[in-house]
Coordinates of C-alpha atoms and ligand atoms in Angstrom, one line a residue:
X1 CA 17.9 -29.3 15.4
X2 CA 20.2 -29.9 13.1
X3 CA 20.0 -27.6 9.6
X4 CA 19.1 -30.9 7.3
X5 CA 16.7 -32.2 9.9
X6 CA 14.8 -28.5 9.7
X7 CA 15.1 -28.5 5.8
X8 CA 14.1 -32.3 5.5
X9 CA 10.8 -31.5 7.4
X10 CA 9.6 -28.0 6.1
X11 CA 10.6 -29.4 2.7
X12 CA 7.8 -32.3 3.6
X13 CA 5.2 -29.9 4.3
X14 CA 5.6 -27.9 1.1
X15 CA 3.4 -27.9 -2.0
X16 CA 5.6 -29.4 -5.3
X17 CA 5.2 -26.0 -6.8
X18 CA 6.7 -24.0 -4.2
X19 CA 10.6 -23.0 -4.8
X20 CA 12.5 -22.7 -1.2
X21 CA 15.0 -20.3 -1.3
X22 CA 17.2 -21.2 1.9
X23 CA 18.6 -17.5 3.2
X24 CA 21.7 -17.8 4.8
X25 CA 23.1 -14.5 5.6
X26 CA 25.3 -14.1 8.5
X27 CA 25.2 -17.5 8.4
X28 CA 29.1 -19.3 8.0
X29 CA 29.7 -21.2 4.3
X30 CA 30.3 -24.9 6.3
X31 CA 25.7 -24.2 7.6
X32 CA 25.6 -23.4 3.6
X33 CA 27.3 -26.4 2.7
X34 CA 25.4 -28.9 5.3
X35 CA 22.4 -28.0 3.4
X36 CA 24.0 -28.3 -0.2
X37 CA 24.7 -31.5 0.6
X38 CA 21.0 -32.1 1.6
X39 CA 19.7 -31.3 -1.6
X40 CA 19.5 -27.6 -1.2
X41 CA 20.7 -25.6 -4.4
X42 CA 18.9 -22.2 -4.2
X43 CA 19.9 -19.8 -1.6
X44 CA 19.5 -16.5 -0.6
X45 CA 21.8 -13.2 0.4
X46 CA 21.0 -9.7 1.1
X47 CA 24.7 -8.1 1.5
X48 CA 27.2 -8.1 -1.8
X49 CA 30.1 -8.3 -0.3
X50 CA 29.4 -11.7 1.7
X51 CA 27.2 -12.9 -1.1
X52 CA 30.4 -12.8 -3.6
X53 CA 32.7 -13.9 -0.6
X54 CA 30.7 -17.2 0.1
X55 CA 30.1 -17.6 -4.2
X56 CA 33.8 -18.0 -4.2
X57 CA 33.9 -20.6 -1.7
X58 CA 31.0 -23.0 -2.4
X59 CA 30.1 -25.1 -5.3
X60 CA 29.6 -23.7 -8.6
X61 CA 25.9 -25.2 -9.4
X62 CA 24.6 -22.9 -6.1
X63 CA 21.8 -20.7 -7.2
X64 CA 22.6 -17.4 -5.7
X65 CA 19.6 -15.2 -5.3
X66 CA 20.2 -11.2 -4.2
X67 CA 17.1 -10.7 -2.1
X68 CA 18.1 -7.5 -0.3
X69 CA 18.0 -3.9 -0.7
X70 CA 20.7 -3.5 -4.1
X71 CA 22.7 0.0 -4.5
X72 CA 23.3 0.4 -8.2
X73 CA 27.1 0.5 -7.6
X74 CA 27.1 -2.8 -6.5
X75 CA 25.2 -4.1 -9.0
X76 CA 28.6 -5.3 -10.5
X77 CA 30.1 -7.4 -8.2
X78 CA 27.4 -9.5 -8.4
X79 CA 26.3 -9.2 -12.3
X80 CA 28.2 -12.2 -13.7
X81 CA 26.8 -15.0 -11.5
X82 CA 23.6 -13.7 -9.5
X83 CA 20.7 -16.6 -10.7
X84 CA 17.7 -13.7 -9.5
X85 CA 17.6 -10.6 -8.2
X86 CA 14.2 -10.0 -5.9
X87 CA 14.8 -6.3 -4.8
X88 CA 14.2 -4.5 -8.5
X89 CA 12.5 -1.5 -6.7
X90 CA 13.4 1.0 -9.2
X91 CA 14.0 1.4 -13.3
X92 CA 17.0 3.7 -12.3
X93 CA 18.0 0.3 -10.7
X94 CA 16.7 -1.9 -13.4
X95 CA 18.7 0.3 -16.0
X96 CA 21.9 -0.4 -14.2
X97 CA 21.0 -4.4 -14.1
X98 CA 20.5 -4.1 -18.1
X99 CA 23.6 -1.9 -18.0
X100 CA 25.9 -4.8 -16.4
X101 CA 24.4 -7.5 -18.0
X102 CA 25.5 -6.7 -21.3
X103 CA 28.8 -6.0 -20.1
X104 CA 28.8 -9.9 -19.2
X105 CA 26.7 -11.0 -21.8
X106 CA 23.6 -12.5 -20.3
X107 CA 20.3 -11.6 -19.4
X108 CA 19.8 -11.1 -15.4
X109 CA 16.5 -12.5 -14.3
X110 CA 14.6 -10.1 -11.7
X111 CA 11.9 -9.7 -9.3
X112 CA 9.9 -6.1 -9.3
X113 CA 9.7 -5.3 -5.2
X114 CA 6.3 -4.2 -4.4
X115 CA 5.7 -2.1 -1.5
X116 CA 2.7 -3.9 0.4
X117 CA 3.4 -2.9 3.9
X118 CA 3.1 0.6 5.3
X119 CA 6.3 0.2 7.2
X120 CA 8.6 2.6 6.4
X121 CA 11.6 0.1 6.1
X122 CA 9.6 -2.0 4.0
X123 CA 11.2 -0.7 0.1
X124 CA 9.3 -1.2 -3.4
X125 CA 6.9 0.0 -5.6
X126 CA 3.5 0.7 -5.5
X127 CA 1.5 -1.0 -8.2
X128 CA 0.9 2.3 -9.8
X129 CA 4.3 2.7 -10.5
X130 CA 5.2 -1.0 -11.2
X131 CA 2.2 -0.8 -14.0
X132 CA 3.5 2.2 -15.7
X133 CA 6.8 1.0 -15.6
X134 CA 6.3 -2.0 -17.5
X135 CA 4.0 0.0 -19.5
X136 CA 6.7 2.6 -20.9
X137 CA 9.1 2.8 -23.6
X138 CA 12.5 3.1 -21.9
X139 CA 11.1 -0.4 -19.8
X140 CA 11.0 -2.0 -23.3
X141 CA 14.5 -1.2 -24.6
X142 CA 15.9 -3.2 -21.3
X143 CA 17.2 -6.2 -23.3
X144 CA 19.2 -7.6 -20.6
X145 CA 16.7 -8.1 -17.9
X146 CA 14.1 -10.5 -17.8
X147 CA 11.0 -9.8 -15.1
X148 CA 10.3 -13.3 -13.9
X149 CA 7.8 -11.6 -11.3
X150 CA 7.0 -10.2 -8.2
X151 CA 8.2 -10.3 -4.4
X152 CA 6.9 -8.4 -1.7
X153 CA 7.4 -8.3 2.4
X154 CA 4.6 -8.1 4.8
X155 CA 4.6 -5.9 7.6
X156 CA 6.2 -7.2 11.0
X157 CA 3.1 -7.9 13.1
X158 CA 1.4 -10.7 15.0
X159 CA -2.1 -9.9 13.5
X160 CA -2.4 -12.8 10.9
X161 CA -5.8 -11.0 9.0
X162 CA -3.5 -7.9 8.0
X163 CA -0.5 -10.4 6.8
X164 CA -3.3 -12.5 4.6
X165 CA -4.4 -8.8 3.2
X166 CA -1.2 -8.1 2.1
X167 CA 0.1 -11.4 0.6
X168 CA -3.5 -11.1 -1.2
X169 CA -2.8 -7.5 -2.7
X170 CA 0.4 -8.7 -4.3
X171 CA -1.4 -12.2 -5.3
X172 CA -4.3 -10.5 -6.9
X173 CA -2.1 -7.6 -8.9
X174 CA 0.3 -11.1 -9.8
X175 CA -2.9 -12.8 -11.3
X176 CA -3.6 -9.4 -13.2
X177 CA -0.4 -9.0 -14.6
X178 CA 0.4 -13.1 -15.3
X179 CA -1.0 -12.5 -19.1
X180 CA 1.7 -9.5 -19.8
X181 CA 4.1 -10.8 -21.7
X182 CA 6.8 -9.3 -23.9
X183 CA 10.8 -10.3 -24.2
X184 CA 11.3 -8.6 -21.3
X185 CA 8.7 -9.9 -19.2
X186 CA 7.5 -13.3 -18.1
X187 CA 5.9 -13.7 -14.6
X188 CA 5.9 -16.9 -13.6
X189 CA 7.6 -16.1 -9.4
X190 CA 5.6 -14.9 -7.0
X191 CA 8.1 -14.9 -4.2
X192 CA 6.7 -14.0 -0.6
X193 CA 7.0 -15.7 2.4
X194 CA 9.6 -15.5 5.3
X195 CA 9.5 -18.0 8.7
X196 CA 7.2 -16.6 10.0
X197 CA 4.7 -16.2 7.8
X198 CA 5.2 -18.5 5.1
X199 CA 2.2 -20.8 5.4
X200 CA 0.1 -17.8 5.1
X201 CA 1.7 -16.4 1.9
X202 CA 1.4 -19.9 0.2
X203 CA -2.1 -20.4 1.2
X204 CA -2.5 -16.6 -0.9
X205 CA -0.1 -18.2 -4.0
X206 CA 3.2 -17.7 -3.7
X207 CA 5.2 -19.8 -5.4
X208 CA 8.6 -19.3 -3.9
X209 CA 9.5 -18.5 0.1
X210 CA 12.8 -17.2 1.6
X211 CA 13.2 -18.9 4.4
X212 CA 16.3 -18.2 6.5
X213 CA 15.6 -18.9 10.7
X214 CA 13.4 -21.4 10.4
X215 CA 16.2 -23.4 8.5
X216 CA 19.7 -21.6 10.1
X217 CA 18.4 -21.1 13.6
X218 CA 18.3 -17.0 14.8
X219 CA 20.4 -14.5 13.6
X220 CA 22.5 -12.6 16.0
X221 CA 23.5 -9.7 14.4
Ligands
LIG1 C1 16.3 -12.1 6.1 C2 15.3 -12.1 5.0 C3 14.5 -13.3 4.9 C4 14.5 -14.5 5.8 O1 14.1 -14.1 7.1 P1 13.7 -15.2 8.2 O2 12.7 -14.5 9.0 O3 14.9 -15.6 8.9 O4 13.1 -16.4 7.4 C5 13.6 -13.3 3.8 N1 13.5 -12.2 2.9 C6 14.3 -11.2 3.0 C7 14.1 -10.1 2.0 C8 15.2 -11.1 4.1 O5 16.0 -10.0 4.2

């Protein structure tokens, strides 16, 4: 199967209100551009270094969205063009987001990671932490950022009735937390879903999916 024959038929199956974010690590810039030219704006790294490497070599009016673990020193590199960053795990992180931003004068839209698997490589926060973050002073004199919402990752298993928990944990806190509003926050993404689990995280409410095998074929490394 051919990348715009995978993305023409999950794209039929989806629900008008869920975003696809196509994630095309490892992946070279010509599988990138073979879905570009499908229709395919939105898509997904989790490395800096070959995120800003392929940014450079594709078309401008590519959403790029940072959906792995960020190091605040990297933070840079990517702070004048990233579209959404899904992996805010942290305010120390969030501070340095704010911090670049206003260096290039915009306001970076970004995802708070919630932890909602107990796998240890699973990163984010819990919602205790999340909830007093957004509650506290220092949260509020982040300008720069905006919190469009929430993603999290559920845990690597076959067993479907611990995957639906998980998505529902991070759907129920969303629906909570939807009527918080200040300049700096705005949730409106609830982005979980990968290839294999996608169907159940939109059947729980999310609103966007990263979907990268299902569309790209398997990664090798
Ligand atoms: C790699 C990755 C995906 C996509 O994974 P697939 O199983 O290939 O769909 C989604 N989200 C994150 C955070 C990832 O790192």
């Amino acid at each position: 199967m051919s990348v715009s024959s995978n993305l023409a038929s999950i794209s039929s199956t989806l629900p008008k209100n869920v975003l696809l974010v196509a994630v095309s690590k490892t992946k070279p810039v010509s599988d990138i551009l073979e879905a570009y030219q499908f229709g395919q704006k939105v898509f997904g790294e989790n490395k800096v270094q070959e995120m800003v490497d392929k940014y450079h070599q594709l078309p401008k009016d590519i959403q790029w969205h940072m959906i792995g673990n960020l190091q605040r020193n990297k933070v840079k590199y990517i702070a004048s063009f990233v579209s959404l960053i899904h992996g805010a795990d942290s305010f120390k992180l969030l501070q340095e987001i704010n911090k670049q931003a206003i260096i290039n004068n915009r306001v970076i839209d970004c995802l708070v990671q919630i932890k909602i698997s107990e796998e240890d490589t699973k990163h984010g926060m819990s919602f205790f932490e999340a909830k007093t973050m957004i509650a506290s002073e220092e949260f509020q004199s982040l300008k720069n950022i905006k919190i469009v919402g929430l993603m999290g990752m559920a845990s690597f298993t076959e067993d479907k009735n611990s995957i639906r928990q998980e998505f529902k944990s991070l759907s129920d806190f969303f629906i909570d937390f939807k009527e918080l509003t200040s300049s700096q926050i705005s949730l409106q993404v609830l982005s979980m879903g990968m290839s294999s689990d996608y169907k159940i995280a939109i059947e729980q409410g999310s609103n966007m999916i990263r979907l990268g095998s299902v569309i790209f074929g398997k990664r090798f490394i």
